[in-house]
Coordinates of C-alpha atoms in Angstrom, one line a residue:
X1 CA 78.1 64.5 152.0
X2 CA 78.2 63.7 147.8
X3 CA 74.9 63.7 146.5
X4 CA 74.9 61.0 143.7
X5 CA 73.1 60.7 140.8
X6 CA 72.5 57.3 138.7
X7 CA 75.7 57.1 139.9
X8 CA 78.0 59.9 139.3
X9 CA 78.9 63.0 141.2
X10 CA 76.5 65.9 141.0
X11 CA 79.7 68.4 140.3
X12 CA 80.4 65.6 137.8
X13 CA 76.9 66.2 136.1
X14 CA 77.5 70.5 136.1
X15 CA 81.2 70.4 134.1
X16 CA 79.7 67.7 131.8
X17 CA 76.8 69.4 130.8
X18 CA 78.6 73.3 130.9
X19 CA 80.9 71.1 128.5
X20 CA 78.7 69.7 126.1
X21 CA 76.5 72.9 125.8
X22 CA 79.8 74.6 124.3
X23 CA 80.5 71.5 121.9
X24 CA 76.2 72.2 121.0
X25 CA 77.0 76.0 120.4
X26 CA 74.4 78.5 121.8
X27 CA 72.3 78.0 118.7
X28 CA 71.0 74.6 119.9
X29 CA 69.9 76.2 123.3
X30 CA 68.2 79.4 121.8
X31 CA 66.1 78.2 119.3
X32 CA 68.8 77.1 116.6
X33 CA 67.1 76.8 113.2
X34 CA 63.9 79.5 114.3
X35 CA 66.7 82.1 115.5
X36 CA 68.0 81.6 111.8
X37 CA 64.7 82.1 110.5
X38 CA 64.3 85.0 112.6
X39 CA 67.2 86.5 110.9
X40 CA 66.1 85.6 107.7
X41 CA 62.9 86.8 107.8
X42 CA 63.9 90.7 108.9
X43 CA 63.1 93.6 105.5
X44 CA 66.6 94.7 106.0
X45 CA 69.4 93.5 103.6
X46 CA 71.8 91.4 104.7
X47 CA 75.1 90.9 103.9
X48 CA 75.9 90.5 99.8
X49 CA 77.3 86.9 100.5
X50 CA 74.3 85.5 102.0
X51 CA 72.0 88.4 100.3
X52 CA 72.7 87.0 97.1
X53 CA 70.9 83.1 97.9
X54 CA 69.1 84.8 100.2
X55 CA 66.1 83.1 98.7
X56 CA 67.6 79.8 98.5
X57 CA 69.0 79.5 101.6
X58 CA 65.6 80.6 103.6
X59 CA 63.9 77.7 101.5
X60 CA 66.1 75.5 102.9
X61 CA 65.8 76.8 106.8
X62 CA 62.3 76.8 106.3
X63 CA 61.6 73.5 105.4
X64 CA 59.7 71.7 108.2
X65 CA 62.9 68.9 108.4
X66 CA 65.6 72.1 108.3
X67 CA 68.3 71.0 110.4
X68 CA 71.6 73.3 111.6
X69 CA 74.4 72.5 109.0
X70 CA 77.1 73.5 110.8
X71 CA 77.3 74.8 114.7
X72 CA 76.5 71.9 116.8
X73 CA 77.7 69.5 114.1
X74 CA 81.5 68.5 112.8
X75 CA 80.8 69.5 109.2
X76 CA 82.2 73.5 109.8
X77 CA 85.3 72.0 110.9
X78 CA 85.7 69.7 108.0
X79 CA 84.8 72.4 105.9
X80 CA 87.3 74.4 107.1
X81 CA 89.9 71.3 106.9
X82 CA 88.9 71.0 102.9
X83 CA 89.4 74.6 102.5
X84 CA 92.9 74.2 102.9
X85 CA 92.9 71.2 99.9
X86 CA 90.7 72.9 97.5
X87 CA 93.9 73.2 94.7
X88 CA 93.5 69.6 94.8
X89 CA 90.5 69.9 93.1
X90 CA 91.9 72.6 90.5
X91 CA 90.2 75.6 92.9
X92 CA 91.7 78.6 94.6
X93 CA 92.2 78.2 98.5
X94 CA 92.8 82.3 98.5
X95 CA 89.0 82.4 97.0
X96 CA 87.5 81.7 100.5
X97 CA 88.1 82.8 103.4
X98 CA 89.2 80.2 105.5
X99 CA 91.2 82.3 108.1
X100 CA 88.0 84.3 108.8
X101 CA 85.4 81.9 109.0
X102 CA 87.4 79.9 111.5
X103 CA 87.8 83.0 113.6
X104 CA 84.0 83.2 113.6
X105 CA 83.4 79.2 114.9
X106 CA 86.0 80.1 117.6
X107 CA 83.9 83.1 118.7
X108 CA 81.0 80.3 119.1
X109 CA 82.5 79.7 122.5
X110 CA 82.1 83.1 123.8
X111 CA 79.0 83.3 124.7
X112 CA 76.7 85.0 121.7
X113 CA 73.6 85.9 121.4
X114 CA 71.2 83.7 119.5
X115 CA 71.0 86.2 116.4
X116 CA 74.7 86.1 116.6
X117 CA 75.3 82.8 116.7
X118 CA 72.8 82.5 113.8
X119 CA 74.4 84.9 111.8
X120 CA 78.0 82.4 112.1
X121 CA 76.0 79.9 110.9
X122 CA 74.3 81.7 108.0
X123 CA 78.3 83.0 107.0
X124 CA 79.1 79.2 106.4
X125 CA 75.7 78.4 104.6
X126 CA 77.0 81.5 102.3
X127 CA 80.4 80.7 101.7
X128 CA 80.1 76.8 101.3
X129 CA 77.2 78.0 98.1
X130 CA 80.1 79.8 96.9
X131 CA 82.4 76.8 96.4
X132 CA 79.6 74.3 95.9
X133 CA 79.0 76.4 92.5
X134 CA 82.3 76.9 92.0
X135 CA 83.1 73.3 92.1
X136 CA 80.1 72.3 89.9
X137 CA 79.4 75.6 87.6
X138 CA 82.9 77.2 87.3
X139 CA 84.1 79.8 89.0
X140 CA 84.1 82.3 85.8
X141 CA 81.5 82.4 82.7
X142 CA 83.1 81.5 79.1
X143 CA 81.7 85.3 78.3
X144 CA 83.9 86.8 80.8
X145 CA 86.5 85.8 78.6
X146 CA 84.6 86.4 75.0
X147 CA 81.4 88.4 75.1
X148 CA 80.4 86.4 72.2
X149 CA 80.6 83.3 73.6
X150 CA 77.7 81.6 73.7
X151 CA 77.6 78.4 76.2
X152 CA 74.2 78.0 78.2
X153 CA 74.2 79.7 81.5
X154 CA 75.1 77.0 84.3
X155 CA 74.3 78.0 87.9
X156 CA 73.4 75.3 90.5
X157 CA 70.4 75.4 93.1
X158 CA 71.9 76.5 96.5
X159 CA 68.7 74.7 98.3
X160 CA 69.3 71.5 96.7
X161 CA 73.2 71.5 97.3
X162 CA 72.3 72.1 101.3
X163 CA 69.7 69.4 101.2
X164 CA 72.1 67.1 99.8
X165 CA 74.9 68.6 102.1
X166 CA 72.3 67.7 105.1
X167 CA 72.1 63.8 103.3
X168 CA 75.8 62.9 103.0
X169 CA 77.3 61.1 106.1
X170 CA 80.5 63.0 105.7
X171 CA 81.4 66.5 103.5
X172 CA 83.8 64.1 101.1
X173 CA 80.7 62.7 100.5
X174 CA 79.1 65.6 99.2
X175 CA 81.8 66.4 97.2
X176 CA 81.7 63.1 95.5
X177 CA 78.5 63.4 94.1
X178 CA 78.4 67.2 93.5
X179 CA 81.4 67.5 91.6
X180 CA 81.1 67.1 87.5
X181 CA 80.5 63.2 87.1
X182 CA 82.7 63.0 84.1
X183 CA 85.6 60.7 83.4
X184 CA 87.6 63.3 82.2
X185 CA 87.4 65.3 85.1
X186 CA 88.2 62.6 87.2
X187 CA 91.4 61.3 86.0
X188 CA 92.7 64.9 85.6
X189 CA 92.0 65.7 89.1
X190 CA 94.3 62.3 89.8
X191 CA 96.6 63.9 87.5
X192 CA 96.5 67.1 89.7
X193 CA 96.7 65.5 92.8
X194 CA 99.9 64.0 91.1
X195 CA 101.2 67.5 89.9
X196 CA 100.8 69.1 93.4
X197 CA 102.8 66.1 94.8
X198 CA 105.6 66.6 92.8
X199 CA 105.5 70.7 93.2
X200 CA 105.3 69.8 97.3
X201 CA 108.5 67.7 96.7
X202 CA 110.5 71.0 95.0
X203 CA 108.9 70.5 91.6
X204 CA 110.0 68.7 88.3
X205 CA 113.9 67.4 87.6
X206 CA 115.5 69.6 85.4
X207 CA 117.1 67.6 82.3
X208 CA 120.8 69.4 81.2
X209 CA 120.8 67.2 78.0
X210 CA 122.6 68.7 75.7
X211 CA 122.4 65.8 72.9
X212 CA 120.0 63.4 71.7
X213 CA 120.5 60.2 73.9
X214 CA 119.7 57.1 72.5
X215 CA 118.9 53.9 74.3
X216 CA 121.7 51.6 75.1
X217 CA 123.3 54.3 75.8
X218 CA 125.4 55.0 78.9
X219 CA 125.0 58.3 80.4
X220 CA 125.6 60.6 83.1
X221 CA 122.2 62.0 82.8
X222 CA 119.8 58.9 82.7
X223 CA 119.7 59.1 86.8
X224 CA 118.2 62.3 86.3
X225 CA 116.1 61.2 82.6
X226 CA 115.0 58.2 85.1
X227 CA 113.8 60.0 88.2
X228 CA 112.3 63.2 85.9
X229 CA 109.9 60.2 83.8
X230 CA 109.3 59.0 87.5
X231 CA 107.3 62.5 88.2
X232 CA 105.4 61.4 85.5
X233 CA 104.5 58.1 86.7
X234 CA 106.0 56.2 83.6
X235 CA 108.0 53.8 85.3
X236 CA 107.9 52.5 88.9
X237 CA 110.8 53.7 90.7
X238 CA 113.6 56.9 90.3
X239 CA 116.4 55.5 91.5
X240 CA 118.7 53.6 88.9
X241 CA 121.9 53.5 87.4
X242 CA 123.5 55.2 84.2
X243 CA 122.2 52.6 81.6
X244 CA 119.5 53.8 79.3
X245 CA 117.5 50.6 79.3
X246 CA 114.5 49.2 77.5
X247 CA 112.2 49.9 80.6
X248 CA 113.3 54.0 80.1
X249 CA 113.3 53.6 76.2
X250 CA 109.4 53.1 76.8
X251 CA 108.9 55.7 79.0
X252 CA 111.0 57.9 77.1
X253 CA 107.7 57.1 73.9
X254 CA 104.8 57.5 76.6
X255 CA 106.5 60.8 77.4
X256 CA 106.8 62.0 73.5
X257 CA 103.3 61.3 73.5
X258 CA 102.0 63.1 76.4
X259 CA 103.5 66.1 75.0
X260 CA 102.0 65.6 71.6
X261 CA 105.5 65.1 69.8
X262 CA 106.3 62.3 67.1
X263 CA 106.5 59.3 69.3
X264 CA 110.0 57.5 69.3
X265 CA 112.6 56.1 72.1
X266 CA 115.0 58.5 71.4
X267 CA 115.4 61.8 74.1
X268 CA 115.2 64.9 71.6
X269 CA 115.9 68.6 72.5
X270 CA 112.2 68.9 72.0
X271 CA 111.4 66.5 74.6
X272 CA 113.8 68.0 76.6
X273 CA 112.3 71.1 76.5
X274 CA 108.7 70.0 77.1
X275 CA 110.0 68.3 80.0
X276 CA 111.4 71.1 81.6
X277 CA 108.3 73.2 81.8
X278 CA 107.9 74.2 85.4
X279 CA 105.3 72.0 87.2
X280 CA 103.4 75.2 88.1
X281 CA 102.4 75.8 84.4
X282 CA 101.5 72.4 84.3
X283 CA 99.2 72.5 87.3
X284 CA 97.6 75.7 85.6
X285 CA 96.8 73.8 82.0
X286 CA 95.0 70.7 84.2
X287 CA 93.1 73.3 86.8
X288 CA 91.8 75.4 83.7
X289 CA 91.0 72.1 81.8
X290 CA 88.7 71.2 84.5
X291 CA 87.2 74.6 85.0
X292 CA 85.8 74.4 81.6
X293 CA 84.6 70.9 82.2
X294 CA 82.5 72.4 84.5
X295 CA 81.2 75.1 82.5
X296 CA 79.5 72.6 80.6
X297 CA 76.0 71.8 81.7
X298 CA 75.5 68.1 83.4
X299 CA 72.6 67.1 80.6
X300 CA 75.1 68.2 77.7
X301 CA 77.6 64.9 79.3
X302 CA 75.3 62.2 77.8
X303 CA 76.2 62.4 74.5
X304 CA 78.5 64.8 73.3
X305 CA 80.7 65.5 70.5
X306 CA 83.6 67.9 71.8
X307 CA 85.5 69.7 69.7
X308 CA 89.3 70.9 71.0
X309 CA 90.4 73.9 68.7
X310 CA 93.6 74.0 71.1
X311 CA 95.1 71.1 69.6
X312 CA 92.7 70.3 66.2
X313 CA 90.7 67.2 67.7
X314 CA 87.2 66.1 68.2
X315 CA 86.3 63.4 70.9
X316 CA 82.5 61.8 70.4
X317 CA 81.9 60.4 74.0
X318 CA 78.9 58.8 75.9
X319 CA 78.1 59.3 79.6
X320 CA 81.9 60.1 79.8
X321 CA 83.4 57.2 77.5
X322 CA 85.2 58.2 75.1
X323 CA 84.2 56.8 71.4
X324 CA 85.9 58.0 69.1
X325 CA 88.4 60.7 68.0
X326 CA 89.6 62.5 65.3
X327 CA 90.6 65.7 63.4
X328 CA 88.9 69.0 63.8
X329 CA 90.0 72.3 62.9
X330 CA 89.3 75.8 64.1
X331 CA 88.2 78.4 61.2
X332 CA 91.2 81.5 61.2
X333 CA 92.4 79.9 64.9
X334 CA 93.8 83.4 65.7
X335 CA 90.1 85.1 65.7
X336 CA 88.3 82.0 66.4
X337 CA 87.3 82.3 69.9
X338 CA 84.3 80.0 70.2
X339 CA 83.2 78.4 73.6
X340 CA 79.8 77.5 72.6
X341 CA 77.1 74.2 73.7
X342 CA 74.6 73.7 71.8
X343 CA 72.0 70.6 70.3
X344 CA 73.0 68.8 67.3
X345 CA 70.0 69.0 65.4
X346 CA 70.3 67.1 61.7
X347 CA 73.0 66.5 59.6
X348 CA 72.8 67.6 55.6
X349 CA 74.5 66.2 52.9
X350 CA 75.8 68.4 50.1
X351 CA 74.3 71.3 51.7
X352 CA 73.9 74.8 50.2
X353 CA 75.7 77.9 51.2
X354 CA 74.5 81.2 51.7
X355 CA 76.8 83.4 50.4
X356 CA 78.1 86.4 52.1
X357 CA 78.0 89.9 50.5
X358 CA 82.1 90.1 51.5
X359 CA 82.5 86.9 49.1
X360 CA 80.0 88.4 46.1
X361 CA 81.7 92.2 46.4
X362 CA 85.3 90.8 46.5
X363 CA 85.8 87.1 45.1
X364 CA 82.2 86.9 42.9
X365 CA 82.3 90.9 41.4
X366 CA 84.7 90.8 38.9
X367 CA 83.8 87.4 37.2
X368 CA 79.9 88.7 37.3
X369 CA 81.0 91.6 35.6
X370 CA 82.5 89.1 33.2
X371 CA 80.6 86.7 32.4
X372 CA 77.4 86.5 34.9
X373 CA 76.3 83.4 32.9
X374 CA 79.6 81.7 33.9
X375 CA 79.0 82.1 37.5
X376 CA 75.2 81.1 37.1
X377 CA 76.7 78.2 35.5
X378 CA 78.7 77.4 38.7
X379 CA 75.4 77.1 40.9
X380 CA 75.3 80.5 41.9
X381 CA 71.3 82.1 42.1
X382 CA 70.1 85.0 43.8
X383 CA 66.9 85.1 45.4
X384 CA 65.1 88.5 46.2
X385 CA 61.5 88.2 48.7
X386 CA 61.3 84.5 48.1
X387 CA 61.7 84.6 44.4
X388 CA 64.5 83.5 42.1
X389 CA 66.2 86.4 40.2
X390 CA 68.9 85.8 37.0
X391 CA 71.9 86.7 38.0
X392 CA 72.5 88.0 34.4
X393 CA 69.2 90.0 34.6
X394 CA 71.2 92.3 36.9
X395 CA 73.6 95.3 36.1
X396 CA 76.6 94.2 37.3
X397 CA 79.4 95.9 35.2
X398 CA 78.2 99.2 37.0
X399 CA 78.1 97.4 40.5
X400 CA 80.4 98.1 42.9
X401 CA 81.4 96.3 46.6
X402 CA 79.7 99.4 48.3
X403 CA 76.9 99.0 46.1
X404 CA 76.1 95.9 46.8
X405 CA 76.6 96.2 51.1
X406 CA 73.6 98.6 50.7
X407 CA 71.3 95.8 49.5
X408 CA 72.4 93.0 52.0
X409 CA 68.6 92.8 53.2
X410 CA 67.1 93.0 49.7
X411 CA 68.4 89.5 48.1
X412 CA 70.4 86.6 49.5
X413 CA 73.1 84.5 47.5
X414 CA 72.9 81.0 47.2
X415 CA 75.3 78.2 46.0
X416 CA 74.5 74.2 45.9
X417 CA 76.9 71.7 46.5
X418 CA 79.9 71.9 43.8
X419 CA 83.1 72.2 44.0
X420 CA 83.3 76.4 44.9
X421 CA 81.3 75.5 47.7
X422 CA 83.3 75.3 51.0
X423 CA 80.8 73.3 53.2
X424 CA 82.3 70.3 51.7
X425 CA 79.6 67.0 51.1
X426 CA 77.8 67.2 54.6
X427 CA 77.2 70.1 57.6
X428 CA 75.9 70.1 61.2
X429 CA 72.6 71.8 61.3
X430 CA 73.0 73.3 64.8
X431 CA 70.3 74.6 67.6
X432 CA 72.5 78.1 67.6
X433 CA 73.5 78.2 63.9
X434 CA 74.7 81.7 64.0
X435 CA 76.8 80.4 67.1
X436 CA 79.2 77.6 65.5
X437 CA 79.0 75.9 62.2
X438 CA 80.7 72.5 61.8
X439 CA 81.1 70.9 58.3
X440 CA 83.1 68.6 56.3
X441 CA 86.7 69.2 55.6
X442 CA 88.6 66.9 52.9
X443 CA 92.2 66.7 54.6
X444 CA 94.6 68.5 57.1
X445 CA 96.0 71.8 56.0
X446 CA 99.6 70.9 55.3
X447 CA 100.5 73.7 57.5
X448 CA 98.0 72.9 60.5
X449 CA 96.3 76.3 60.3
X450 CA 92.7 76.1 58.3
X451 CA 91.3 80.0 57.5
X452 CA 88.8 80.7 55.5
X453 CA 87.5 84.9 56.0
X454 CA 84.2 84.1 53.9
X455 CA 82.8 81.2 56.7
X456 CA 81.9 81.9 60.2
X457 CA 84.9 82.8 62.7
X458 CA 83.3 80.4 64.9
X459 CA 83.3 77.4 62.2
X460 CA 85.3 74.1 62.4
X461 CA 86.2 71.9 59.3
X462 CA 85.7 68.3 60.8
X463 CA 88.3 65.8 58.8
X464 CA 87.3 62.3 57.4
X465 CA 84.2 62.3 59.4
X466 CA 82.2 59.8 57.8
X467 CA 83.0 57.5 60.5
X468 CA 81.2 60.3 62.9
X469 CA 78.2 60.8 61.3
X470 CA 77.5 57.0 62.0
X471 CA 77.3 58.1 65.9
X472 CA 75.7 61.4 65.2
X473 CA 72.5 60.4 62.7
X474 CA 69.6 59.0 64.0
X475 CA 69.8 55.1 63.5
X476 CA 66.2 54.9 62.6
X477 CA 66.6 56.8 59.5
X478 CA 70.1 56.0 59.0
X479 CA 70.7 55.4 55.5
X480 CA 70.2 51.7 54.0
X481 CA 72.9 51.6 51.6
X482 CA 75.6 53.6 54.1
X483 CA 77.0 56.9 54.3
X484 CA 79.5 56.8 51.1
X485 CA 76.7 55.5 48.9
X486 CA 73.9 58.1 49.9
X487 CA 77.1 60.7 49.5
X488 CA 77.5 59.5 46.0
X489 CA 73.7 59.9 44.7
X490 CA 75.3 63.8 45.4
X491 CA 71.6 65.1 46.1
X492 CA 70.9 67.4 49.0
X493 CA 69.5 65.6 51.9
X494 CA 68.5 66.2 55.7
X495 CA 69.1 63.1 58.5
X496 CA 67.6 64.0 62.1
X497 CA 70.3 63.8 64.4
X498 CA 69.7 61.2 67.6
X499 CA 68.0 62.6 70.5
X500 CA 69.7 64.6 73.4
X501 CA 73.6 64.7 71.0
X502 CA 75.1 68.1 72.3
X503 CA 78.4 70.2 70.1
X504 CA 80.9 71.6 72.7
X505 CA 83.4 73.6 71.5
X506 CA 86.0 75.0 73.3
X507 CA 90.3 75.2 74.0
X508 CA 91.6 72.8 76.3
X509 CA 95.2 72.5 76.4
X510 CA 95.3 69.2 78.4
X511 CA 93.0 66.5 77.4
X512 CA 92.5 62.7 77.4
X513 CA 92.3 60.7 74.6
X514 CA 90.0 57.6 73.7
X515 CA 92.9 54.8 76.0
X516 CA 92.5 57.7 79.2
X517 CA 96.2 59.0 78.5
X518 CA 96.7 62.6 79.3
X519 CA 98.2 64.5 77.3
X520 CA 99.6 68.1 77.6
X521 CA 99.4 70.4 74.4
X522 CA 100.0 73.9 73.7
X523 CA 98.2 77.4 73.8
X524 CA 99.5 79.0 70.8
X525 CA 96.7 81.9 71.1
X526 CA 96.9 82.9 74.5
X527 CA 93.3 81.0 75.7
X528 CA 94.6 79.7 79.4
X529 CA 96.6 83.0 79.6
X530 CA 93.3 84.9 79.4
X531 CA 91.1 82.0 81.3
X532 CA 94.1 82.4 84.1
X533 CA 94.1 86.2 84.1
X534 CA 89.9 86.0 84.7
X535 CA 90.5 83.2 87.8
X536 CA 92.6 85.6 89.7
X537 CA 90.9 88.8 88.7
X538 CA 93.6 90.6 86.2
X539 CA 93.1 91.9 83.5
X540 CA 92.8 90.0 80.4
X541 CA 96.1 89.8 78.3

């Protein structure tokens, strides 16, 4: 005789519920979140993975509404599952491991013991805080790369990422909302996606033109021109025949200026050669791009002026929107090796420099020695403890560079605006002056390279930037009669910058410009090489 139950089988009832108690996991039948606690809560160390948010991740399971995140649940498959994808999102799959953490969920169906089981659950907890900070922090500080970097230090807060893990319907969810919510980021990360298509496919065409090619012309190598702009995605379809037609003739301009080259329809060797850069290198300029995206704070995203020394170029953006752009170049690009966030605090206009004691022991000596009324005459004055000294009162003519290093903290130099005076007609007054200095520059060095040994390494000369300082100063006391006219009175004078306007300044050799095209540049001083060599752990070249 079958005994029956609401209908089904009793032997029914036993497989069904031996079978769902190994979908549950043995955590949700011994105690679950308290046999995590229990774990938690012992003197001993734990392992340096979970030791490390050890204090984090016990706020979390000891909230009154904790909840398992993963056994009993489908999130530590998924997580798993996006493990694998993780390069789409310019990370590292070999930075986690994947491979082991699915052999632990397999062992779930073994039978362990509660702290056992608790312990698999407390490895994912660990190892998803890894990538949820490298996702929205970064996976390396800017001062692994530059001790003297100064950006502000950008960690996330592992309870709040599991409590918002614990909130999103699905992990893609998470991701979504805890990745950094910039525009940038974004469309490079559509770019990547793009990148890793085309490397999955047996990478980028290879162009064998020899000769410019013009279009109208007909060629044996426009198949291959066609289908190599078609990895690109400037024009709809690769297939075509040997015509180079006005369709290709404006891909061939979209292409030039992707890869920041004079833009024309003609294909040039240069092209050519920009072109033919492996996919792989091109994958490594987008994922670094985004890595230093997310070195940068989310409050410094509001408003923020972000300077590129890679390429020379400022972009002034607003919760992510691009403004405005324009010309901004590195101090002595070869030393300059700033990667620095800080507040914009005032602008000031025909602002006075100090002088250094390398400018008045090599540039300044001989002419004091001179004439010291002829460089008084300038705008030069010395002050010593507060107090004005003549510059002719001293005895220069027995002076000597030496001499004068030994007194660097017993008088300062000074020099007002004039024409000796390389701050130009305006500077940033900055929260970390010692950090970055930006100022005015009056044109583009003809030869793209701006150095000048007596200003900060870490200074940029910002071109034309009158245009800026309308977004940067603080419309209440913006100037009634406009920038060039309160320029022209040629009196020194401080504006209050607007509230919350950040300075980032760092190398990105892939950017997007104020339309959202990407563009790929170059890396003339080695900055992805060393960013690269940190990611994987060699050492810096």
């Amino acid at each position: 005789m079958v005994i029956r139950s609401a209908g089904l089988p009793i032997g029914f009832l036993a497989v069904f519920i031996v079978w769902m108690s190994v979908l549950s996991g043995p955590t949700l039948a011994n105690g679950g979140v308290e046999d995590v606690q229990r774990v938690l809560n012992t003197p001993e160390r734990l392992s340096l993975i979970v030791e490390k948010r050890r204090r984090e991740i016990s706020a979390y399971y000891g909230a009154e509404d904790a909840s398992l995140l993963w056994l009993g649940t489908d999130r530590a498959p998924a997580f798993l599952d996006f493990l694998r994808k993780v390069h789409l999102h310019g990370l590292r799959p070999e930075d986690y491991p994947r491979a082991y953490l699915e052999t632990e969920l397999k062992s779930v169906d073994e039978g362990l013991s509660p702290s056992e089981a608790a312990w698999i659950e407390l490895l994912f907890t660990a190892h998803f805080l890894d990538f949820a900070n490298d996702l929205r922090a970064g996976r390396v500080t800017p001062r692994v790369l530059y001790p003297g970097a100064y950006m502000p230090v950008h960690t996330i807060n592992g309870t709040d990422a599991l409590k918002r893990l614990a909130a999103a319907p699905q992990l893609p969810d998470f991701v979504s909302i805890w990745e950094p919510q910039d525009d940038t980021y974004r469309l490079l990360k559509i770019h990547l996606e793009r990148l890793y298509a085309v490397k999955d496919d047996g990478g980028f065409t290879y162009l064998d033109i020899q000769e410019e090619l013009s279009p109208g012309a007909q060629d044996d190598q426009v198949p291959d021109l066609r289908r190599r702009m078609f990895e690109d995605g400037l024009v709809g379809e690769g297939a075509g025949g040997e015509l180079f037609d006005k369709r290709l003739a404006f891909a061939v301009a979209q292409s030039k200026h992707r890869y920041v080259l004079p833009v024309s329809s003609e294909v040039t060797p240069r092209l050519v050669r920009a072109m033919n850069i492996p996919v792989e290198r091109r994958i490594e300029q987008v994922s670094n791009a985004m890595e230093r995206i997310r070195w940068i704070p989310p409050e410094y995203s509001r408003v923020k002026l972000f300077i590129n020394k890679g390429e020379n170029q400022f972009v002034f953006s607003e919760s992510g929107r691009v403004v405005m752009e324009g010309q901004a170049f590195a101090n002595c690009p070869d030393r300059n090796h700033a990667n620095t966030a800080t507040a914009i605090e005032a602008v000031t206009f025909h602002p006075t420099w100090q002088v250094p004691l390398e400018f008045l022991g090599n540039e300044l000596l001989p002419r004091l020695k001179n004439d010291p009324a002829e460089v008084e005459g300038v705008g030069y004055y010395l002050r010593r403890k507060g107090a004005d000294v003549p510059l002719s009162s001293l005895p220069w003519g027995q002076a000597t560079p030496r001499a004068i290093n030994r007194f660097k903290d017993e008088f300062n130099l000074y020099l007002p605006a004039s024409d000796e005076n390389p701050l130009g007609s305006y500077a940033f007054r900055l929260r970390q002056e010692q950090k970055l200095a930006l100022f005015h520059l009056d044109s583009a060095p003809e030869d793209g390279v701006f150095c000048n040994p007596y200003l900060p390494a870490n200074a940029f000369g910002i071109v034309d930037g009158l245009a800026l300082l309308e977004q940067v100063i603080e419309p209440r006391v913006f100037p009634a009669d406009g920038i060039e006219n309160r320029l022209a009175r040629g009196d020194t004078i401080t504006f209050p910058a607007r509230s919350g306007l950040m300075a980032v300044a760092t190398h990105q050799s892939v950017w997007l410009q104020h339309q959202g095209a990407i563009r790929f540049g170059h890396d003339p001083y080695l900055e992805d090489a060393r960013l690269t060599a940190a990611l994987s752990g060699r050492p810096k070249p």
